[in-house]
Short mmCIF file of C-alpha atoms in Angstrom, two decimals:
data_model
loop_
_atom_site.label_atom_id
_atom_site.label_comp_id
_atom_site.label_asym_id
_atom_site.label_seq_id
_atom_site.Cartn_x
_atom_site.Cartn_y
_atom_site.Cartn_z
CA MET A 1196 -20.93 2.30 26.27
CA SER A 1197 -23.92 4.58 26.83
CA ARG A 1198 -26.21 1.53 27.15
CA ASP A 1199 -23.90 0.04 29.78
CA CYS A 1200 -23.96 3.34 31.68
CA GLU A 1201 -27.78 3.38 31.66
CA LYS A 1202 -27.87 -0.25 32.78
CA HIS A 1203 -25.56 0.27 35.75
CA GLY A 1204 -26.81 3.74 36.65
CA GLY A 1205 -30.19 2.57 37.93
CA GLY A 1206 -28.93 0.21 40.61
CA GLY A 1207 -25.86 1.96 41.93
CA GLY A 1208 -27.10 5.50 42.14
CA GLY A 1209 -25.53 8.22 40.04
CA THR A 1210 -21.88 7.35 40.71
CA VAL A 1211 -21.50 4.85 37.87
CA GLY A 1212 -23.46 7.12 35.57
CA ARG A 1213 -21.19 10.07 36.33
CA ILE A 1214 -18.07 7.93 35.74
CA CYS A 1215 -19.41 6.71 32.41
CA GLY A 1216 -20.38 10.25 31.47
CA ALA A 1217 -16.88 11.47 32.29
CA ILE A 1218 -15.32 8.71 30.19
CA ILE A 1219 -17.56 9.50 27.22
CA GLY A 1220 -16.82 13.21 27.60
CA PHE A 1221 -13.08 12.54 27.70
CA ILE A 1222 -13.27 10.44 24.52
CA ILE A 1223 -15.21 13.19 22.74
CA ILE A 1224 -12.65 15.81 23.82
CA VAL A 1225 -9.76 13.66 22.56
CA LEU A 1226 -11.47 13.08 19.21
CA LEU A 1227 -12.21 16.80 18.83
CA ALA A 1228 -8.57 17.61 19.67
CA ILE A 1229 -7.35 15.17 17.03
CA LEU A 1230 -9.72 16.66 14.46
CA LEU A 1231 -8.61 20.20 15.35
CA VAL A 1232 -4.91 19.33 15.02
CA TRP A 1233 -5.65 17.59 11.72
CA LEU A 1234 -7.48 20.64 10.32
CA ILE A 1235 -4.79 23.06 11.46
CA LEU A 1236 -1.88 21.06 10.02
CA GLN A 1237 -3.73 20.15 6.79
CA PRO A 1238 -1.69 17.05 5.82
CA THR A 1239 -0.60 16.83 2.19
CA LYS A 1240 -0.35 13.51 0.38
CA PRO A 1241 3.16 12.43 -0.68
CA ARG A 1242 4.51 13.14 -4.14
CA PHE A 1243 5.71 10.25 -6.31
CA ILE A 1244 7.91 10.48 -9.41
CA LEU A 1245 8.83 7.63 -11.76
CA GLN A 1246 12.46 8.51 -12.31
CA ASP A 1247 13.53 5.72 -14.65
CA ALA A 1248 12.87 2.17 -15.83
CA THR A 1249 15.41 -0.47 -16.84
CA VAL A 1250 14.01 -3.05 -19.25
CA PHE A 1251 15.64 -6.48 -19.00
CA ALA A 1252 12.97 -8.41 -20.92
CA PHE A 1253 9.69 -7.73 -22.70
CA ASN A 1254 8.54 -10.59 -24.91
CA LEU A 1255 5.03 -11.45 -26.10
CA THR A 1256 4.68 -15.03 -27.34
CA GLN A 1257 1.79 -17.19 -28.46
CA PRO A 1258 -0.72 -17.98 -27.17
CA ASN A 1259 -0.90 -14.48 -25.61
CA LEU A 1260 1.81 -14.97 -22.98
CA LEU A 1261 3.95 -12.05 -21.81
CA THR A 1262 7.33 -12.33 -20.10
CA SER A 1263 8.65 -9.06 -18.73
CA ASN A 1264 11.33 -7.89 -16.33
CA PHE A 1265 11.85 -4.29 -15.20
CA GLN A 1266 13.64 -2.35 -12.52
CA VAL A 1267 11.90 0.93 -11.80
CA THR A 1268 13.04 3.83 -9.64
CA LEU A 1269 10.36 5.62 -7.63
CA VAL A 1270 11.18 8.82 -5.78
CA THR A 1271 8.70 9.89 -3.11
CA ARG A 1272 8.70 13.09 -1.06
CA ASN A 1273 6.86 13.88 2.15
CA ARG A 1274 5.81 17.50 1.55
CA ASN A 1275 4.59 18.04 5.12
CA SER A 1276 6.73 20.09 7.50
CA LYS A 1277 5.11 18.77 10.70
CA ILE A 1278 3.75 15.34 9.71
CA GLY A 1279 5.63 12.07 9.22
CA ILE A 1280 4.45 9.15 7.12
CA TYR A 1281 4.61 5.44 7.92
CA TYR A 1282 4.51 3.23 4.82
CA ASP A 1283 3.26 0.03 6.43
CA ARG A 1284 2.60 -1.95 3.25
CA LEU A 1285 3.37 -1.06 -0.36
CA HIS A 1286 3.38 -3.30 -3.45
CA VAL A 1287 4.66 -2.21 -6.86
CA TYR A 1288 3.61 -3.82 -10.15
CA ALA A 1289 3.01 -3.02 -13.83
CA THR A 1290 -0.24 -3.02 -15.79
CA TYR A 1291 -1.14 -2.79 -19.44
CA ARG A 1292 -4.59 -1.40 -20.24
CA ASN A 1293 -5.77 -2.10 -16.67
CA GLN A 1294 -4.52 -5.68 -16.75
CA GLN A 1295 -1.76 -6.66 -14.31
CA ILE A 1296 1.24 -8.04 -16.21
CA THR A 1297 3.79 -8.51 -13.41
CA TYR A 1298 3.75 -9.96 -9.93
CA PRO A 1299 3.58 -7.44 -7.06
CA THR A 1300 6.90 -6.63 -5.42
CA ALA A 1301 6.82 -5.53 -1.76
CA ILE A 1302 8.61 -2.42 -0.53
CA PRO A 1303 9.98 -2.87 3.02
CA PRO A 1304 7.99 -0.92 5.65
CA THR A 1305 9.58 2.47 6.26
CA TYR A 1306 9.06 5.82 7.98
CA GLN A 1307 9.43 9.09 6.11
CA GLY A 1308 10.18 12.18 8.17
CA HIS A 1309 9.22 15.80 7.57
CA LYS A 1310 10.19 17.10 4.10
CA GLU A 1311 12.11 13.88 3.53
CA ASP A 1312 12.75 12.03 0.27
CA SER A 1313 12.85 8.27 -0.22
CA VAL A 1314 14.10 6.33 -3.26
CA TRP A 1315 12.94 2.80 -4.07
CA SER A 1316 14.22 0.64 -6.95
CA PRO A 1317 12.17 -2.56 -6.96
CA ILE A 1318 12.42 -5.23 -9.64
CA ILE A 1319 9.04 -6.23 -11.05
CA TYR A 1320 8.60 -9.17 -13.37
CA GLY A 1321 6.17 -11.70 -14.79
CA ASN A 1322 6.90 -15.05 -16.46
CA GLU A 1323 4.51 -16.10 -19.23
CA VAL A 1324 1.62 -14.10 -17.81
CA PRO A 1325 -1.62 -14.73 -19.77
CA ILE A 1326 -2.82 -11.58 -21.53
CA ALA A 1327 -6.42 -10.99 -22.57
CA PRO A 1328 -6.73 -11.60 -26.35
CA TYR A 1329 -7.88 -8.04 -27.10
CA ASN A 1330 -4.98 -6.62 -25.08
CA ALA A 1331 -2.53 -8.99 -26.75
CA VAL A 1332 -3.57 -7.69 -30.18
CA THR A 1333 -3.05 -4.06 -29.15
CA LEU A 1334 0.22 -4.87 -27.38
CA GLY A 1335 1.49 -6.69 -30.45
CA GLU A 1336 0.70 -3.65 -32.60
CA GLU A 1337 2.49 -1.33 -30.16
CA GLN A 1338 5.49 -3.65 -30.07
CA SER A 1339 5.69 -3.64 -33.86
CA ARG A 1340 5.73 0.17 -33.77
CA GLY A 1341 8.25 0.00 -30.94
CA PHE A 1342 6.38 2.23 -28.50
CA VAL A 1343 4.62 0.67 -25.50
CA GLU A 1344 2.59 2.50 -22.84
CA LEU A 1345 2.49 0.85 -19.41
CA VAL A 1346 1.34 1.99 -15.98
CA ILE A 1347 3.53 1.38 -12.93
CA ARG A 1348 1.31 1.09 -9.86
CA ALA A 1349 1.98 1.15 -6.13
CA ASP A 1350 -0.80 0.16 -3.72
CA GLY A 1351 -0.58 -0.02 0.03
CA ARG A 1352 -1.40 1.55 3.38
CA VAL A 1353 0.05 4.53 5.19
CA ARG A 1354 -0.25 6.15 8.62
CA TRP A 1355 0.35 9.78 9.56
CA LYS A 1356 2.45 10.80 12.57
CA VAL A 1357 1.75 14.17 14.22
CA GLY A 1358 4.03 14.62 17.23
CA THR A 1359 3.40 11.51 19.33
CA LEU A 1360 0.01 10.91 17.71
CA ILE A 1361 -0.19 8.17 15.04
CA THR A 1362 -3.37 7.84 12.99
CA GLY A 1363 -5.07 4.73 11.70
CA LYS A 1364 -4.22 3.21 8.33
CA TYR A 1365 -5.20 4.87 5.04
CA HIS A 1366 -5.19 3.29 1.59
CA LEU A 1367 -2.57 4.63 -0.83
CA HIS A 1368 -2.90 4.31 -4.61
CA VAL A 1369 -0.13 5.53 -6.93
CA ARG A 1370 -0.33 5.50 -10.75
CA CYS A 1371 2.69 6.30 -12.97
CA GLN A 1372 2.50 6.28 -16.75
CA ALA A 1373 5.55 4.77 -18.42
CA PHE A 1374 6.18 5.33 -22.13
CA ILE A 1375 8.86 2.93 -23.34
CA ASN A 1376 10.42 3.23 -26.78
CA LEU A 1377 11.49 -0.34 -27.47
CA ALA A 1378 12.32 0.37 -31.12
CA ASP A 1379 14.89 3.11 -30.52
CA LYS A 1380 17.13 1.87 -27.74
CA SER A 1381 19.45 4.81 -28.33
CA ASN A 1382 17.00 6.82 -26.20
CA GLY A 1383 18.17 4.80 -23.20
CA ALA A 1384 21.45 3.80 -21.62
CA HIS A 1385 22.63 0.23 -22.21
CA VAL A 1386 23.11 -1.72 -18.99
CA GLY A 1387 24.94 -4.97 -19.54
CA GLU A 1388 24.40 -6.93 -22.75
CA SER A 1389 20.65 -6.60 -23.30
CA ALA A 1390 19.14 -4.30 -20.67
CA VAL A 1391 18.30 -0.68 -21.46
CA LYS A 1392 17.69 2.05 -18.87
CA TYR A 1393 15.20 4.78 -19.84
CA THR A 1394 15.13 8.09 -17.99
CA MET A 1395 11.53 9.26 -17.48
CA ASP A 1396 11.04 11.73 -14.61
CA TYR A 1397 7.22 11.38 -14.82
CA GLN A 1398 5.08 12.69 -11.97
CA CYS A 1399 2.56 10.13 -10.73
CA SER A 1400 -1.03 10.52 -9.60
CA VAL A 1401 -1.51 9.82 -5.89
CA ASN A 1402 -4.75 9.09 -4.03
CA VAL A 1403 -5.04 8.57 -0.28
#
């Protein structure tokens, strides 16, 4: 914009230059105001908790194919008293040793008000997903012991709402460790004929 102002300023006197200068000054003032409000309010990232996981299926077959089916419950809280959060896009899936083992499940876009809680219970699954050979060996060993460690992930984008001001989109990365005792199903509640629901209440790591 400054180049355009210099270009037009030479031929039309100082009027165009003053208009461009006023526009640039206004933009700077608005940006400074946004920054000041942001610093004063000090937005806090949301808190996520993995409340429970219901295991419908978890079977590793040869050659290194994993079929799994879970329903997980994620509880998220907006800890800000003056800032709302728009969850524009959020996908939940499971990983084992940094390898994705289920398809991503989308959470519907939602708005979370001040000090508000939201509860999501997506079903995540994968049918005969190929597992890296070295991961398959470790997973087989954990299955034989009956104790499997997974990570439930949620990736997406959020926007912050301060009064009538809505910010641009920020990346959101959530990581929740899930320790599942497949050997001792008495630790969970039986749901139907074969599904078992495990209560976890694990706090997740959140990066924005």
